[in-house]
PDB file of C-alpha atoms in Angstrom:
ATOM      1  CA  MET K   1      -0.107   0.020   0.107  1.00 76.00           C
ATOM      2  CA  SER K   2       1.328   3.419  -0.867  1.00 82.00           C
ATOM      3  CA  GLU K   3       1.487   6.437   1.405  1.00 83.00           C
ATOM      4  CA  LYS K   4      -1.342   8.093  -0.505  1.00 82.00           C
ATOM      5  CA  GLU K   5      -3.457   4.901  -0.196  1.00 85.00           C
ATOM      6  CA  ILE K   6      -2.899   4.670   3.541  1.00 88.00           C
ATOM      7  CA  ASP K   7      -3.779   8.157   4.052  1.00 89.00           C
ATOM      8  CA  GLN K   8      -6.921   7.810   1.740  1.00 88.00           C
ATOM      9  CA  ALA K   9      -8.018   4.701   3.965  1.00 90.00           C
ATOM     10  CA  LEU K  10      -7.650   6.634   7.159  1.00 89.00           C
ATOM     11  CA  ILE K  11      -9.531   9.699   5.584  1.00 89.00           C
ATOM     12  CA  GLU K  12     -12.395   7.429   4.588  1.00 89.00           C
ATOM     13  CA  ARG K  13     -12.509   6.009   8.125  1.00 90.00           C
ATOM     14  CA  ILE K  14     -12.529   9.506   9.558  1.00 89.00           C
ATOM     15  CA  GLN K  15     -15.354  10.563   7.031  1.00 87.00           C
ATOM     16  CA  LYS K  16     -17.368   7.604   8.410  1.00 89.00           C
ATOM     17  CA  GLY K  17     -17.137   8.947  12.133  1.00 86.00           C
ATOM     18  CA  ASP K  18     -13.894   7.210  13.241  1.00 87.00           C
ATOM     19  CA  LYS K  19     -12.301   9.990  15.249  1.00 84.00           C
ATOM     20  CA  ALA K  20      -9.329   7.772  16.289  1.00 88.00           C
ATOM     21  CA  ALA K  21      -8.250   7.574  12.703  1.00 88.00           C
ATOM     22  CA  PHE K  22      -7.482  11.364  12.687  1.00 90.00           C
ATOM     23  CA  GLY K  23      -5.198  10.900  15.562  1.00 90.00           C
ATOM     24  CA  LEU K  24      -3.067   8.403  13.487  1.00 91.00           C
ATOM     25  CA  LEU K  25      -2.911  11.232  10.694  1.00 90.00           C
ATOM     26  CA  VAL K  26      -1.922  13.891  13.277  1.00 91.00           C
ATOM     27  CA  ALA K  27       0.860  11.491  14.666  1.00 92.00           C
ATOM     28  CA  LYS K  28       2.084  10.828  11.193  1.00 92.00           C
ATOM     29  CA  TYR K  29       2.304  14.411   9.917  1.00 92.00           C
ATOM     30  CA  HIS K  30       2.655  16.443  13.338  1.00 92.00           C
ATOM     31  CA  HIS K  31       6.430  16.646  13.100  1.00 91.00           C
ATOM     32  CA  LYS K  32       6.506  17.760   9.389  1.00 90.00           C
ATOM     33  CA  ILE K  33       3.887  20.295  10.059  1.00 91.00           C
ATOM     34  CA  MET K  34       5.751  21.546  13.286  1.00 90.00           C
ATOM     35  CA  ARG K  35       8.907  21.844  11.188  1.00 88.00           C
ATOM     36  CA  LEU K  36       7.401  23.750   8.279  1.00 87.00           C
ATOM     37  CA  ILE K  37       5.642  26.257  10.763  1.00 88.00           C
ATOM     38  CA  SER K  38       8.855  26.690  12.914  1.00 86.00           C
ATOM     39  CA  ARG K  39      10.655  27.949   9.817  1.00 82.00           C
ATOM     40  CA  LEU K  40       8.231  30.827   9.496  1.00 83.00           C
ATOM     41  CA  VAL K  41       7.132  31.358  13.221  1.00 83.00           C
ATOM     42  CA  ARG K  42       9.866  31.479  15.731  1.00 77.00           C
ATOM     43  CA  ASP K  43       7.922  31.397  19.140  1.00 80.00           C
ATOM     44  CA  PRO K  44       7.763  27.803  20.102  1.00 82.00           C
ATOM     45  CA  ALA K  45       4.467  28.340  21.825  1.00 82.00           C
ATOM     46  CA  GLU K  46       3.006  30.067  18.745  1.00 87.00           C
ATOM     47  CA  VAL K  47       4.353  27.190  16.679  1.00 88.00           C
ATOM     48  CA  GLU K  48       2.361  24.773  18.581  1.00 89.00           C
ATOM     49  CA  ASP K  49      -0.705  26.985  18.507  1.00 89.00           C
ATOM     50  CA  VAL K  50      -0.466  27.382  14.662  1.00 91.00           C
ATOM     51  CA  ALA K  51       0.044  23.590  14.179  1.00 92.00           C
ATOM     52  CA  GLN K  52      -3.059  22.956  16.411  1.00 91.00           C
ATOM     53  CA  GLU K  53      -5.127  25.487  14.295  1.00 92.00           C
ATOM     54  CA  THR K  54      -3.781  23.587  10.982  1.00 92.00           C
ATOM     55  CA  PHE K  55      -5.093  20.134  12.298  1.00 93.00           C
ATOM     56  CA  ILE K  56      -8.393  21.678  13.566  1.00 91.00           C
ATOM     57  CA  ARG K  57      -9.011  23.301  10.179  1.00 92.00           C
ATOM     58  CA  ALA K  58      -8.016  20.020   8.485  1.00 92.00           C
ATOM     59  CA  TYR K  59     -10.352  18.009  10.661  1.00 91.00           C
ATOM     60  CA  ARG K  60     -13.327  20.318   9.887  1.00 90.00           C
ATOM     61  CA  ALA K  61     -12.582  20.362   6.178  1.00 90.00           C
ATOM     62  CA  LEU K  62     -12.031  16.427   5.875  1.00 89.00           C
ATOM     63  CA  PRO K  63     -15.656  15.791   4.918  1.00 87.00           C
ATOM     64  CA  GLN K  64     -14.978  17.735   1.752  1.00 85.00           C
ATOM     65  CA  PHE K  65     -11.682  16.170   0.989  1.00 85.00           C
ATOM     66  CA  ARG K  66     -11.885  14.187  -2.402  1.00 81.00           C
ATOM     67  CA  GLY K  67      -8.218  13.028  -2.663  1.00 78.00           C
ATOM     68  CA  GLU K  68      -7.630  14.984  -5.841  1.00 78.00           C
ATOM     69  CA  SER K  69      -4.146  15.790  -4.334  1.00 80.00           C
ATOM     70  CA  ALA K  70      -2.097  14.026  -1.745  1.00 84.00           C
ATOM     71  CA  PHE K  71      -3.215  14.487   1.700  1.00 89.00           C
ATOM     72  CA  TYR K  72       0.087  16.070   2.905  1.00 87.00           C
ATOM     73  CA  THR K  73      -0.091  18.500   0.047  1.00 86.00           C
ATOM     74  CA  TRP K  74      -3.565  19.568   1.187  1.00 89.00           C
ATOM     75  CA  LEU K  75      -2.511  19.704   4.772  1.00 91.00           C
ATOM     76  CA  TYR K  76       0.535  21.703   3.947  1.00 89.00           C
ATOM     77  CA  ARG K  77      -1.663  24.149   2.134  1.00 88.00           C
ATOM     78  CA  ILE K  78      -3.712  24.463   5.136  1.00 91.00           C
ATOM     79  CA  ALA K  79      -0.676  24.994   7.422  1.00 90.00           C
ATOM     80  CA  VAL K  80       0.617  27.806   5.076  1.00 88.00           C
ATOM     81  CA  ASN K  81      -2.798  29.494   5.153  1.00 87.00           C
ATOM     82  CA  ALA K  82      -2.552  29.285   9.057  1.00 89.00           C
ATOM     83  CA  VAL K  83       0.747  30.505   9.125  1.00 87.00           C
ATOM     84  CA  LYS K  84      -0.130  33.577   6.813  1.00 84.00           C
ATOM     85  CA  ASN K  85      -3.139  34.270   9.053  1.00 83.00           C
ATOM     86  CA  TYR K  86      -0.965  34.272  12.248  1.00 83.00           C
ATOM     87  CA  LEU K  87       1.709  36.498  10.697  1.00 78.00           C
ATOM     88  CA  SER K  88      -0.873  38.806   9.439  1.00 75.00           C
ATOM     89  CA  ALA K  89      -2.094  39.194  13.009  1.00 75.00           C
ATOM     90  CA  GLN K  90       1.272  39.732  14.228  1.00 67.00           C
ATOM     91  CA  GLU K  91       2.323  42.124  11.583  1.00 61.00           C
ATOM     92  CA  ARG K  92       2.752  45.121  14.140  1.00 48.00           C
ATOM     93  CA  HIS K  93       5.477  42.778  15.876  1.00 46.00           C
ATOM     94  CA  ALA K  94       7.447  41.959  12.828  1.00 44.00           C
ATOM     95  CA  LEU K  95      10.519  43.879  13.807  1.00 42.00           C
ATOM     96  CA  THR K  96      10.530  42.382  17.226  1.00 43.00           C
ATOM     97  CA  LEU K  97      10.158  38.853  15.834  1.00 41.00           C
ATOM     98  CA  THR K  98      12.828  39.348  13.513  1.00 46.00           C
ATOM     99  CA  LYS K  99      15.245  40.568  16.281  1.00 45.00           C
ATOM    100  CA  VAL K 100      14.336  37.576  18.473  1.00 45.00           C
ATOM    101  CA  ASP K 101      14.951  35.245  15.446  1.00 50.00           C
ATOM    102  CA  ILE K 102      18.611  36.626  14.981  1.00 44.00           C
ATOM    103  CA  GLU K 103      19.217  36.314  18.861  1.00 48.00           C
ATOM    104  CA  GLU K 104      18.019  32.745  18.687  1.00 48.00           C
ATOM    105  CA  ASP K 105      20.311  31.961  15.666  1.00 48.00           C
ATOM    106  CA  LYS K 106      23.344  33.150  17.658  1.00 46.00           C
ATOM    107  CA  THR K 107      22.673  30.692  20.403  1.00 44.00           C
ATOM    108  CA  SER K 108      21.524  27.895  18.232  1.00 44.00           C
ATOM    109  CA  SER K 109      23.404  24.739  18.257  1.00 44.00           C
ATOM    110  CA  ASP K 110      21.972  23.214  15.181  1.00 44.00           C
ATOM    111  CA  ALA K 111      24.555  24.428  12.779  1.00 42.00           C
ATOM    112  CA  THR K 112      27.488  24.415  15.033  1.00 42.00           C
ATOM    113  CA  HIS K 113      28.177  20.827  15.790  1.00 42.00           C
ATOM    114  CA  LEU K 114      29.814  19.629  12.552  1.00 39.00           C
ATOM    115  CA  ARG K 115      30.567  15.825  12.215  1.00 43.00           C
ATOM    116  CA  ASP K 116      34.159  16.162  11.176  1.00 44.00           C
ATOM    117  CA  VAL K 117      36.934  17.847  12.917  1.00 44.00           C
ATOM    118  CA  ASN K 118      37.299  21.465  12.099  1.00 50.00           C
ATOM    119  CA  THR K 119      39.420  24.377  13.039  1.00 63.00           C
ATOM    120  CA  PRO K 120      37.709  27.040  15.298  1.00 65.00           C
ATOM    121  CA  GLU K 121      37.752  29.390  12.346  1.00 64.00           C
ATOM    122  CA  SER K 122      35.841  27.106  10.043  1.00 60.00           C
ATOM    123  CA  VAL K 123      33.244  26.461  12.773  1.00 62.00           C
ATOM    124  CA  LEU K 124      32.966  30.185  13.310  1.00 70.00           C
ATOM    125  CA  MET K 125      32.607  30.725   9.478  1.00 66.00           C
ATOM    126  CA  SER K 126      29.854  28.036   9.348  1.00 68.00           C
ATOM    127  CA  LYS K 127      28.019  29.729  12.247  1.00 73.00           C
ATOM    128  CA  GLN K 128      28.163  33.158  10.319  1.00 74.00           C
ATOM    129  CA  ILE K 129      27.082  31.645   7.213  1.00 73.00           C
ATOM    130  CA  ALA K 130      24.012  29.933   8.793  1.00 74.00           C
ATOM    131  CA  GLN K 131      23.192  33.164  10.688  1.00 78.00           C
ATOM    132  CA  THR K 132      23.445  35.268   7.517  1.00 78.00           C
ATOM    133  CA  ILE K 133      21.060  32.692   5.642  1.00 79.00           C
ATOM    134  CA  ASN K 134      18.672  32.726   8.475  1.00 78.00           C
ATOM    135  CA  THR K 135      18.636  36.526   8.543  1.00 81.00           C
ATOM    136  CA  ALA K 136      18.393  36.785   4.849  1.00 82.00           C
ATOM    137  CA  ILE K 137      15.300  34.537   4.907  1.00 83.00           C
ATOM    138  CA  ALA K 138      13.763  36.379   7.917  1.00 82.00           C
ATOM    139  CA  VAL K 139      13.710  39.730   6.007  1.00 86.00           C
ATOM    140  CA  LEU K 140      12.298  38.359   2.762  1.00 87.00           C
ATOM    141  CA  PRO K 141       8.775  39.075   1.831  1.00 90.00           C
ATOM    142  CA  ARG K 142       6.382  36.483   3.227  1.00 87.00           C
ATOM    143  CA  LYS K 143       5.521  34.812  -0.193  1.00 89.00           C
ATOM    144  CA  LEU K 144       9.251  34.266  -0.830  1.00 89.00           C
ATOM    145  CA  GLN K 145       9.885  32.997   2.758  1.00 88.00           C
ATOM    146  CA  ILE K 146       7.181  30.361   2.189  1.00 88.00           C
ATOM    147  CA  ALA K 147       8.342  29.408  -1.165  1.00 89.00           C
ATOM    148  CA  ILE K 148      12.095  29.022  -0.320  1.00 86.00           C
ATOM    149  CA  SER K 149      11.294  27.213   3.008  1.00 85.00           C
ATOM    150  CA  LEU K 150       8.915  24.768   1.324  1.00 86.00           C
ATOM    151  CA  ARG K 151      11.504  24.007  -1.431  1.00 84.00           C
ATOM    152  CA  GLU K 152      14.893  24.255   0.497  1.00 80.00           C
ATOM    153  CA  ILE K 153      13.812  22.918   4.062  1.00 75.00           C
ATOM    154  CA  GLU K 154      11.039  20.619   3.149  1.00 78.00           C
ATOM    155  CA  GLY K 155      12.326  19.428  -0.203  1.00 79.00           C
ATOM    156  CA  LEU K 156       8.842  19.837  -1.972  1.00 82.00           C
ATOM    157  CA  SER K 157       8.610  19.848  -5.805  1.00 85.00           C
ATOM    158  CA  TYR K 158       7.614  23.129  -7.567  1.00 88.00           C
ATOM    159  CA  GLU K 159       4.341  21.510  -8.476  1.00 87.00           C
ATOM    160  CA  ALA K 160       3.479  20.593  -4.702  1.00 86.00           C
ATOM    161  CA  ILE K 161       4.462  24.215  -3.735  1.00 88.00           C
ATOM    162  CA  ALA K 162       2.338  25.775  -6.482  1.00 89.00           C
ATOM    163  CA  GLY K 163      -0.542  23.685  -5.107  1.00 85.00           C
ATOM    164  CA  MET K 164      -0.055  24.667  -1.708  1.00 84.00           C
ATOM    165  CA  MET K 165       0.465  28.482  -2.505  1.00 86.00           C
ATOM    166  CA  GLY K 166      -2.424  28.526  -4.975  1.00 87.00           C
ATOM    167  CA  CYS K 167      -0.231  30.013  -7.823  1.00 89.00           C
ATOM    168  CA  PRO K 168       1.297  28.878 -11.030  1.00 92.00           C
ATOM    169  CA  ILE K 169       4.530  26.929 -11.049  1.00 91.00           C
ATOM    170  CA  GLY K 170       6.145  29.883 -13.028  1.00 92.00           C
ATOM    171  CA  THR K 171       5.251  32.039 -10.090  1.00 93.00           C
ATOM    172  CA  VAL K 172       6.849  29.640  -7.610  1.00 91.00           C
ATOM    173  CA  ARG K 173      10.014  29.347  -9.686  1.00 91.00           C
ATOM    174  CA  SER K 174      10.186  33.222  -9.770  1.00 92.00           C
ATOM    175  CA  ARG K 175       9.705  33.388  -6.052  1.00 91.00           C
ATOM    176  CA  ILE K 176      12.475  30.804  -5.159  1.00 90.00           C
ATOM    177  CA  PHE K 177      14.854  32.506  -7.656  1.00 90.00           C
ATOM    178  CA  ARG K 178      14.289  35.858  -6.021  1.00 91.00           C
ATOM    179  CA  ALA K 179      14.600  34.452  -2.588  1.00 89.00           C
ATOM    180  CA  ARG K 180      17.932  32.638  -3.636  1.00 87.00           C
ATOM    181  CA  ALA K 181      19.178  35.841  -5.260  1.00 88.00           C
ATOM    182  CA  ALA K 182      18.418  37.783  -1.951  1.00 88.00           C
ATOM    183  CA  ILE K 183      20.237  35.204   0.052  1.00 83.00           C
ATOM    184  CA  SER K 184      23.270  35.026  -2.201  1.00 84.00           C
ATOM    185  CA  THR K 185      23.593  38.795  -2.105  1.00 85.00           C
ATOM    186  CA  ARG K 186      23.912  38.727   1.613  1.00 82.00           C
ATOM    187  CA  LEU K 187      26.247  35.856   1.582  1.00 77.00           C
ATOM    188  CA  ARG K 188      28.584  37.131  -1.095  1.00 79.00           C
ATOM    189  CA  PRO K 189      30.490  39.555   1.103  1.00 77.00           C
ATOM    190  CA  LEU K 190      31.077  36.912   3.734  1.00 70.00           C
ATOM    191  CA  ILE K 191      32.398  34.372   1.129  1.00 67.00           C
ATOM    192  CA  ASP K 192      34.446  36.854  -0.714  1.00 63.00           C
ATOM    193  CA  HIS K 193      36.004  37.941   2.679  1.00 57.00           C
ATOM    194  CA  SER K 194      36.842  34.364   3.734  1.00 53.00           C
ATOM    195  CA  ALA K 195      38.132  33.496   0.304  1.00 49.00           C
ATOM    196  CA  GLY K 196      41.192  35.481   1.066  1.00 49.00           C
ATOM    197  CA  LYS K 197      41.949  33.880   4.317  1.00 49.00           C
ATOM    198  CA  ARG K 198      43.267  30.419   5.152  1.00 41.00           C
ATOM    199  CA  TRP K 199      40.689  28.557   7.263  1.00 39.00           C
TER     200      TRP K 199
END
């Protein structure tokens, strides 16, 4: 049985009144949805709230789900819309959230523990690159943030992203291109500076 078929079987059980089957779908996709939302919303408590809102909306909309797209594509679309609604409501706090995001990145250990043995300079350089990328993404327009996160973090296809964002594939390609260009512009001084040094 394929993933799509498993999901469809669970959905059919839910549509017939089996609430426990929805718990299985939540367990299956909770981590992925949390990861997606956490790329766009930095407050962990708010991430959980937006995730809960996503699953509540999905549960309410499941009676109308017809399986025309994969369930996870449909669910991601709901998550993206929930994030958009949250960010719109928090717009007046955008500058504060960006500052918190940068401070969190300074203390984040995700990008600092490299598998191989590195010099302190190369570790520092890796941290600076990761911070620069995160900062560049944080200041992008929302649609570019979502597109680049879905592509580079979630690894989704252009077709899936277009379905989630409700726009043509060409628009998705354009948004990702613009996001990559903005990130590259921010990285270039750092890379050029380090090219002249021995790390």
